[in-house]
Short mmCIF file of C-alpha atoms in Angstrom, two decimals:
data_model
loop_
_atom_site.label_atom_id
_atom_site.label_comp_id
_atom_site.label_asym_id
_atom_site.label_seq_id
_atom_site.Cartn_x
_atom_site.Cartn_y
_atom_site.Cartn_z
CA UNK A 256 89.79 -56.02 -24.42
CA UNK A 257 88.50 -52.62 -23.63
CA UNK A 258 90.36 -49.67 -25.84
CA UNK A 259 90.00 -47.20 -28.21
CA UNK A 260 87.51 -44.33 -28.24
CA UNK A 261 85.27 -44.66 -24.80
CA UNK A 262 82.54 -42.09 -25.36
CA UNK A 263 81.85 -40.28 -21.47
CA UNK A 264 78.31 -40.24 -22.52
CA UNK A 265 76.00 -37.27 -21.33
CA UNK A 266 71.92 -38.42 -19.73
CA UNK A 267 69.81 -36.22 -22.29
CA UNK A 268 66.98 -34.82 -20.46
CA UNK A 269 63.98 -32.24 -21.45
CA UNK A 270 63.71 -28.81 -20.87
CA UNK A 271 62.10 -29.57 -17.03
CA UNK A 272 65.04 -31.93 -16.40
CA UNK A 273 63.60 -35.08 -16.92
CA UNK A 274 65.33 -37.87 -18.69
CA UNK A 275 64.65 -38.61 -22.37
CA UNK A 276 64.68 -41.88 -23.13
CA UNK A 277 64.13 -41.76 -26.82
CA UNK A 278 66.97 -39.40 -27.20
CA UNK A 279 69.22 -41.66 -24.69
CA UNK A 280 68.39 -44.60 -27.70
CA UNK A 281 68.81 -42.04 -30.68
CA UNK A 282 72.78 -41.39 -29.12
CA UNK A 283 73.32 -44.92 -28.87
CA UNK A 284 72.84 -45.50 -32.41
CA UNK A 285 75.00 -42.41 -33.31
CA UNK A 286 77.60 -44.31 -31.69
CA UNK A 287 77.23 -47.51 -33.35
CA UNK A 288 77.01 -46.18 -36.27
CA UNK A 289 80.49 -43.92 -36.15
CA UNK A 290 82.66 -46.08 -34.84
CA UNK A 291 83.04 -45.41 -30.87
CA UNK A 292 84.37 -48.04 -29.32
CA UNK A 293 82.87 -48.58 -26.22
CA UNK A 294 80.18 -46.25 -23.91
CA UNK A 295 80.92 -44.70 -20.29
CA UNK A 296 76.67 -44.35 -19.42
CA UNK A 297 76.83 -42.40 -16.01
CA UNK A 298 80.08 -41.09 -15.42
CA UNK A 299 80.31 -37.39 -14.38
CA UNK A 300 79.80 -36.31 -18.18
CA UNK A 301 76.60 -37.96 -17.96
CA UNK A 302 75.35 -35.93 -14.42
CA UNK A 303 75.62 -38.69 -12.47
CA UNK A 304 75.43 -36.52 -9.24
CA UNK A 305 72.09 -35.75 -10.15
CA UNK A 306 70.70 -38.75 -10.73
CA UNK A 307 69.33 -40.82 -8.47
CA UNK A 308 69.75 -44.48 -7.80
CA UNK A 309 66.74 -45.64 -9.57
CA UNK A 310 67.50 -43.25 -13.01
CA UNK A 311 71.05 -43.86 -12.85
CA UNK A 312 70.59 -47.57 -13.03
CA UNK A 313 67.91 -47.51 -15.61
CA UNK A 314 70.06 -45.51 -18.02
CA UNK A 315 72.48 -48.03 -17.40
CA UNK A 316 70.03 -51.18 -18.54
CA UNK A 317 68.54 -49.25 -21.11
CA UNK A 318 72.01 -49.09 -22.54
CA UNK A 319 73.35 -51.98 -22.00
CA UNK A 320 69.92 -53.62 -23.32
CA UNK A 321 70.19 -51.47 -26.52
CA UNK A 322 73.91 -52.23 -27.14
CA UNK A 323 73.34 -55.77 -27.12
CA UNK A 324 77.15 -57.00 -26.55
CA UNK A 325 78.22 -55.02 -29.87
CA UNK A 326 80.46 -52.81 -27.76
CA UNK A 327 81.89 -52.65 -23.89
CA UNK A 328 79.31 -50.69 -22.02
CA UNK A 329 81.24 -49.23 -18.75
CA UNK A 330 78.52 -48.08 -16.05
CA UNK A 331 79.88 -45.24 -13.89
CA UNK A 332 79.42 -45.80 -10.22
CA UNK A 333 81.91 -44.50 -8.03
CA UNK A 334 80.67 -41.99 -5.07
CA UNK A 335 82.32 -40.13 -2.12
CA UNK A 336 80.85 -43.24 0.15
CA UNK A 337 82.29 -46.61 -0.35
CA UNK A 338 78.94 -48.24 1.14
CA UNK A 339 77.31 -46.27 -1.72
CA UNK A 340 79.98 -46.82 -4.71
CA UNK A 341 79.52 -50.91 -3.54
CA UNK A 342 75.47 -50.52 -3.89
CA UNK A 343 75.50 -48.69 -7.41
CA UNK A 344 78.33 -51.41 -8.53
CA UNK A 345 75.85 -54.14 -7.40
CA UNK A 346 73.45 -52.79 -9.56
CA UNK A 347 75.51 -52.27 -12.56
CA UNK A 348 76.34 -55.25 -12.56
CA UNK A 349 73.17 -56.98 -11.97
CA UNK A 350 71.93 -54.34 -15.08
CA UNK A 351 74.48 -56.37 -17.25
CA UNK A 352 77.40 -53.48 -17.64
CA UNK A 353 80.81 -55.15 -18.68
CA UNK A 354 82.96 -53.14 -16.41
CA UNK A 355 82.77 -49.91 -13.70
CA UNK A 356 84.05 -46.89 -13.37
CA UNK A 357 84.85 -45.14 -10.53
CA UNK A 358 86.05 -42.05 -9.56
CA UNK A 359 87.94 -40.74 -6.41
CA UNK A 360 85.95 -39.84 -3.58
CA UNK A 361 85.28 -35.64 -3.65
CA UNK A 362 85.18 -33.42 -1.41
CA UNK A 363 85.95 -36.06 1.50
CA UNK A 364 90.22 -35.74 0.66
CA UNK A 365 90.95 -38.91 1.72
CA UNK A 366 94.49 -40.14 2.17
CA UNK A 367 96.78 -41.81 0.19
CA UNK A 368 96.01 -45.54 2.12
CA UNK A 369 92.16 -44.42 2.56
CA UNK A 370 92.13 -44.21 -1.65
CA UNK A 371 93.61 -47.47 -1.78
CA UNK A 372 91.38 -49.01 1.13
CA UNK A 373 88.31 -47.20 -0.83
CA UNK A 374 88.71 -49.21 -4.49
CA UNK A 375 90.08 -52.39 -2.82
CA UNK A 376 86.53 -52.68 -0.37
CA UNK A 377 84.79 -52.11 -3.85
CA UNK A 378 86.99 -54.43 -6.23
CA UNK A 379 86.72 -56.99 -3.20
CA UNK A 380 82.79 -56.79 -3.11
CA UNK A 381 81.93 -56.93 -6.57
CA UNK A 382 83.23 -59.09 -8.89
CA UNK A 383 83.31 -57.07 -12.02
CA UNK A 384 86.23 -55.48 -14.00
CA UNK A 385 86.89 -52.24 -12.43
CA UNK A 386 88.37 -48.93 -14.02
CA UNK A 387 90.08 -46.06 -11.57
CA UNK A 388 88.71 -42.37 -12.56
CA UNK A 389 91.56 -39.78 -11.04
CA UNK A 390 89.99 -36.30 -11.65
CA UNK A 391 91.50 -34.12 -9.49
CA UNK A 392 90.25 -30.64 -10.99
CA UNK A 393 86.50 -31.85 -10.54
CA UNK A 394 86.93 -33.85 -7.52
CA UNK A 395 89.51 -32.28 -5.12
CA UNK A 396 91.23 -35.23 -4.65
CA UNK A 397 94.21 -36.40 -6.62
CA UNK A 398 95.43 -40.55 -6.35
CA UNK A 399 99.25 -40.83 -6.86
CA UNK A 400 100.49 -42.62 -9.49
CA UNK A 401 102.39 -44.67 -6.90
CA UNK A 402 98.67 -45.23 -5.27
CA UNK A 403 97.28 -46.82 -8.92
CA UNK A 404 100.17 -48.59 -8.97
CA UNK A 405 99.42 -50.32 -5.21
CA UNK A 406 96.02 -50.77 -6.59
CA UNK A 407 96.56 -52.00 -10.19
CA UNK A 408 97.60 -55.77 -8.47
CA UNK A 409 94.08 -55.98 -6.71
CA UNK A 410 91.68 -58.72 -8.67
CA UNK A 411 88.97 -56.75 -10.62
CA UNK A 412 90.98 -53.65 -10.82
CA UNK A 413 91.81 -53.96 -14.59
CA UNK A 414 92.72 -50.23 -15.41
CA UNK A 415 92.57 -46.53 -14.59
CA UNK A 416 91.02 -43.08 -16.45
CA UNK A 417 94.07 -40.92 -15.88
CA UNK A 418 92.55 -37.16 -16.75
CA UNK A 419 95.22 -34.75 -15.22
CA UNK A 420 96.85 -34.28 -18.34
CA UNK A 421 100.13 -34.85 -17.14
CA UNK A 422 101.84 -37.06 -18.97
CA UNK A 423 104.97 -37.63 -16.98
CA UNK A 424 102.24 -38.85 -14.26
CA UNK A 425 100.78 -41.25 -17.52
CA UNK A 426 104.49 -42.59 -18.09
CA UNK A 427 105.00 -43.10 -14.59
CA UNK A 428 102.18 -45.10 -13.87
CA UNK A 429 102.28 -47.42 -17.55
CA UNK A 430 105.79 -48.02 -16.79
CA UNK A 431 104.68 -49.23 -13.09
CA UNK A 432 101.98 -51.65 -14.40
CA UNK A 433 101.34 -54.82 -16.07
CA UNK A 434 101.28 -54.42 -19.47
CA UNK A 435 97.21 -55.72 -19.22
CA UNK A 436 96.87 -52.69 -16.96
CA UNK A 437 94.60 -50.53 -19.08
CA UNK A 438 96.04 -46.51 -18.93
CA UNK A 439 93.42 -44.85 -20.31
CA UNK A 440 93.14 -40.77 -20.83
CA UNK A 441 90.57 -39.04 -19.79
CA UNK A 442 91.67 -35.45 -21.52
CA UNK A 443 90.73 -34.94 -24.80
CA UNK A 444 93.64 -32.55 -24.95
CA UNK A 445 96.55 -35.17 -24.51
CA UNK A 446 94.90 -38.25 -25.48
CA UNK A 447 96.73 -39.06 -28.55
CA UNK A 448 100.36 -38.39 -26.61
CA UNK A 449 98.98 -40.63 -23.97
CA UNK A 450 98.12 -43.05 -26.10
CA UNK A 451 101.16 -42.83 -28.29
CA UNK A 452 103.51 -43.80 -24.84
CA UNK A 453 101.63 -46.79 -24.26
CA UNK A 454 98.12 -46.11 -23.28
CA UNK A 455 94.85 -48.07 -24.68
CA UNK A 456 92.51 -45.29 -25.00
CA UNK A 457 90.22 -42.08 -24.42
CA UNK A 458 87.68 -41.80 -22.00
CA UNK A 459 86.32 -38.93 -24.39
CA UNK A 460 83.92 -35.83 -24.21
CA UNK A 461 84.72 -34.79 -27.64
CA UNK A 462 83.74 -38.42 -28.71
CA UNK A 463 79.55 -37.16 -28.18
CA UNK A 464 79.71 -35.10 -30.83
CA UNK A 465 82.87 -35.74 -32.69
CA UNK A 466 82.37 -40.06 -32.29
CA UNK A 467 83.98 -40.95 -35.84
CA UNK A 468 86.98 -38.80 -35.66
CA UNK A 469 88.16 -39.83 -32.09
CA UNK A 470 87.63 -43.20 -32.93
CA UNK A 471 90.19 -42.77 -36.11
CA UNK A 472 92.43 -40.97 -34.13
CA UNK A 473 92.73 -43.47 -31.48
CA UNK A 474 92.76 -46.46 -33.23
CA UNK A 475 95.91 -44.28 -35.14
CA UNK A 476 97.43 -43.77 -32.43
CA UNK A 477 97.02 -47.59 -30.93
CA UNK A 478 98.54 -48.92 -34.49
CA UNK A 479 101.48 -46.09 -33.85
CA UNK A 480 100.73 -44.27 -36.63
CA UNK A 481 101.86 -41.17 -35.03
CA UNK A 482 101.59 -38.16 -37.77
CA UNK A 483 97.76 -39.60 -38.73
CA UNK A 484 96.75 -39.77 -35.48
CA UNK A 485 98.05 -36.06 -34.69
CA UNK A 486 96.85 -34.32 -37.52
CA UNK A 487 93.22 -35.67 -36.42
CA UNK A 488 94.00 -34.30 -33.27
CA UNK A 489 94.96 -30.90 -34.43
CA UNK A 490 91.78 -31.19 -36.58
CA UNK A 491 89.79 -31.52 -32.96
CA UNK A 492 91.96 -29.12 -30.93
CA UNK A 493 89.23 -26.00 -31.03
CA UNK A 494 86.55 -28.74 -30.24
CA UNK A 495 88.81 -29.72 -27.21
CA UNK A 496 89.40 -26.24 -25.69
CA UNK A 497 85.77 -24.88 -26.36
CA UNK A 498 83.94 -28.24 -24.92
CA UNK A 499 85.43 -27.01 -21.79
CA UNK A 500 84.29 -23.14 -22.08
CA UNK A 501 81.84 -23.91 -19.31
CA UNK A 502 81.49 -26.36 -16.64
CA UNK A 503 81.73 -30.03 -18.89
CA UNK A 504 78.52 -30.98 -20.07
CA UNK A 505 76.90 -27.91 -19.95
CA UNK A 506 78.88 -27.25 -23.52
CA UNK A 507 78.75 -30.52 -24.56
CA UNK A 508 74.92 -30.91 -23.90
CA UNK A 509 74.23 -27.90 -26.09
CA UNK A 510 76.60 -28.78 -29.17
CA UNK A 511 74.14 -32.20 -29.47
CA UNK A 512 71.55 -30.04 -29.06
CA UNK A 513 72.80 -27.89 -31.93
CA UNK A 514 73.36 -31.28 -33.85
CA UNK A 515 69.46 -32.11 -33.44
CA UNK A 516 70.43 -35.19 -31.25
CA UNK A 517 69.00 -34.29 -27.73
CA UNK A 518 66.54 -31.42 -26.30
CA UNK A 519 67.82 -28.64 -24.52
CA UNK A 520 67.72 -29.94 -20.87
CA UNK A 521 70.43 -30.16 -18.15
CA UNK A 522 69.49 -30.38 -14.22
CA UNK A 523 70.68 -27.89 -11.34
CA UNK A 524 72.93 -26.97 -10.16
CA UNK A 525 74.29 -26.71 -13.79
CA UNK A 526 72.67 -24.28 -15.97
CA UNK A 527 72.36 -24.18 -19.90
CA UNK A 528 75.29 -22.58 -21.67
CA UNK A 529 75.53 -19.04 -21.76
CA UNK A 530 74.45 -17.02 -24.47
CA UNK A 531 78.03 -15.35 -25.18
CA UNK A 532 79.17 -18.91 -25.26
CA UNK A 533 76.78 -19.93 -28.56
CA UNK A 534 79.11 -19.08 -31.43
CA UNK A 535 82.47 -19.74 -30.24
CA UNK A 536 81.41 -23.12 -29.70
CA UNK A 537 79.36 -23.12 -32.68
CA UNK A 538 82.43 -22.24 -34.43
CA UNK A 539 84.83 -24.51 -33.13
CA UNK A 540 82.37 -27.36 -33.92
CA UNK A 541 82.21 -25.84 -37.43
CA UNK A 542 86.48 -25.79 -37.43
CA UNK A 543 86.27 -29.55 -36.60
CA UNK A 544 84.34 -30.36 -39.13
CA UNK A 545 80.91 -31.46 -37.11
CA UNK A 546 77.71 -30.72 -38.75
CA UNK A 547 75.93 -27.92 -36.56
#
């Protein structure tokens, strides 16, 4: 089963914006090495807007090849078209990726029924396991909890990134699922309380550059060990709140660059982090105890 610490991996890339394979294989590693539970290669962390088809499935088989079944490798793919989100779910699946994920349509605002339409054409066409993304802050578009509910009984529709941070919307939607309904978070912020009321794990941004300590804290959480699982999470909190100090990865991208994992690209429209940014983030990686 899929759970536990999901990193939302970022697509390293050179100073000119072009992908960098060898540091793509060098983050891999990091996370087999520390413990993260499964990869998200593609997902909006990982600038999937900017890629096209053709890099966005490579980074996917490249991935998937280098992972070599260890771990659950989840291949982002949703778009704002359904006849695209259906192509780049062919492909990820074709590439060898265990599951999808798929955010809500943005900037289209579709209805209530035209969500559920959207991920049931999708589920319907490709037969892979299929995980929701509901990311209204980035998207403009927020899926009901009664919605994910609707959708949580279609075949190959196995579970859904919830990142509002609410977490009466969490408890509404566990409580309205099979219990093999995975209720993931996807906000570093409330993972552990999400987890903690029933969820199966954290779609994670903090995991890049924090990978052993969100994997303790959410396998914590999962055994209900509460107070451990917290204190980790207290441990994290200025790594939480400063990851998101600019537009997410732009931070993100330059704390593993400050780690010596990746080089210092990142493609427009997104810009590398600002220079008044540098030490508070610097700082709250040193709080958290990662190596800078």
């Amino acid at each position: 089963m899929i759970a536990g610490s999901m990193v939302a991996l970022v697509t390293p890339m050179d100073a000119q914006g072009r992908l960098d394979w060898d540091s793509l294989s060098k983050l891999v590693d990091f996370h087999l090495q520390n413990g993260t539970h499964a990869i998200v290669a593609v997902g909006t962390t990982g600038e999937s807007a900017t890629l096209d088809v053709s890099e966005h499935i490579e980074v996917i088989r490249r991935v998937v090849k280098q992972v070599n079944g260890r771990i659950p490798v989840i291949a982002g793919t949703g778009a704002n078209s359904t006849r695209e989100a259906i192509e780049l779910t062919t492909n990820a699946k074709t590439a060898g990726a265990d599951a999808c994920l798929l955010v809500t349509p943005y900037y289209n605002k579709p209805t209530q029924e035209g969500l559920y339409q959207h991920f049931k054409t999708i589920a319907e066409a490709v037969d892979i396991p299929q995980i929701l993304y509901n990311v209204p802050g980035r998207t403009a578009c927020d899926m009901q909890a009664e919605t994910v509910i609707r959708l949580s009984t279609v075949k190959n529709i196995i579970g859904i990134k919830e990142a509002t941070g609410d977490l009466s919307r969490a408890k509404a939607i566990i409580d309205g699922v099979s219990k093999d309904f995975l209720v993931l978070s996807g906000d570093d912020a409330t993972a552990v309380e999400l987890i903690l009321l029933g969820g199966k794990g954290n779609i994670s941004v903090t995991a890049n550059v924090a990978p052993r300590e969100m994997a303790d804290l959410c396998i914590a959480a999962l055994n209900g060990e509460a107070d451990k699982a917290r204190a980790i999470h207290e441990k994290l909190m200025p790594l939480n709140k400063t990851l998101f100090i600019e537009s997410n990865p732009i931070p993100v991208k330059w704390a593993l660059h400050e780690m010596g994992l990746m080089p210092d690209g990142i493609r427009l429209p997104l810009t590398w982090l600002s220079a008044e940014c540098h030490e508070p983030l610097r700082q709250a990686m040193r709080q958290s105890g990662v190596l800078v």
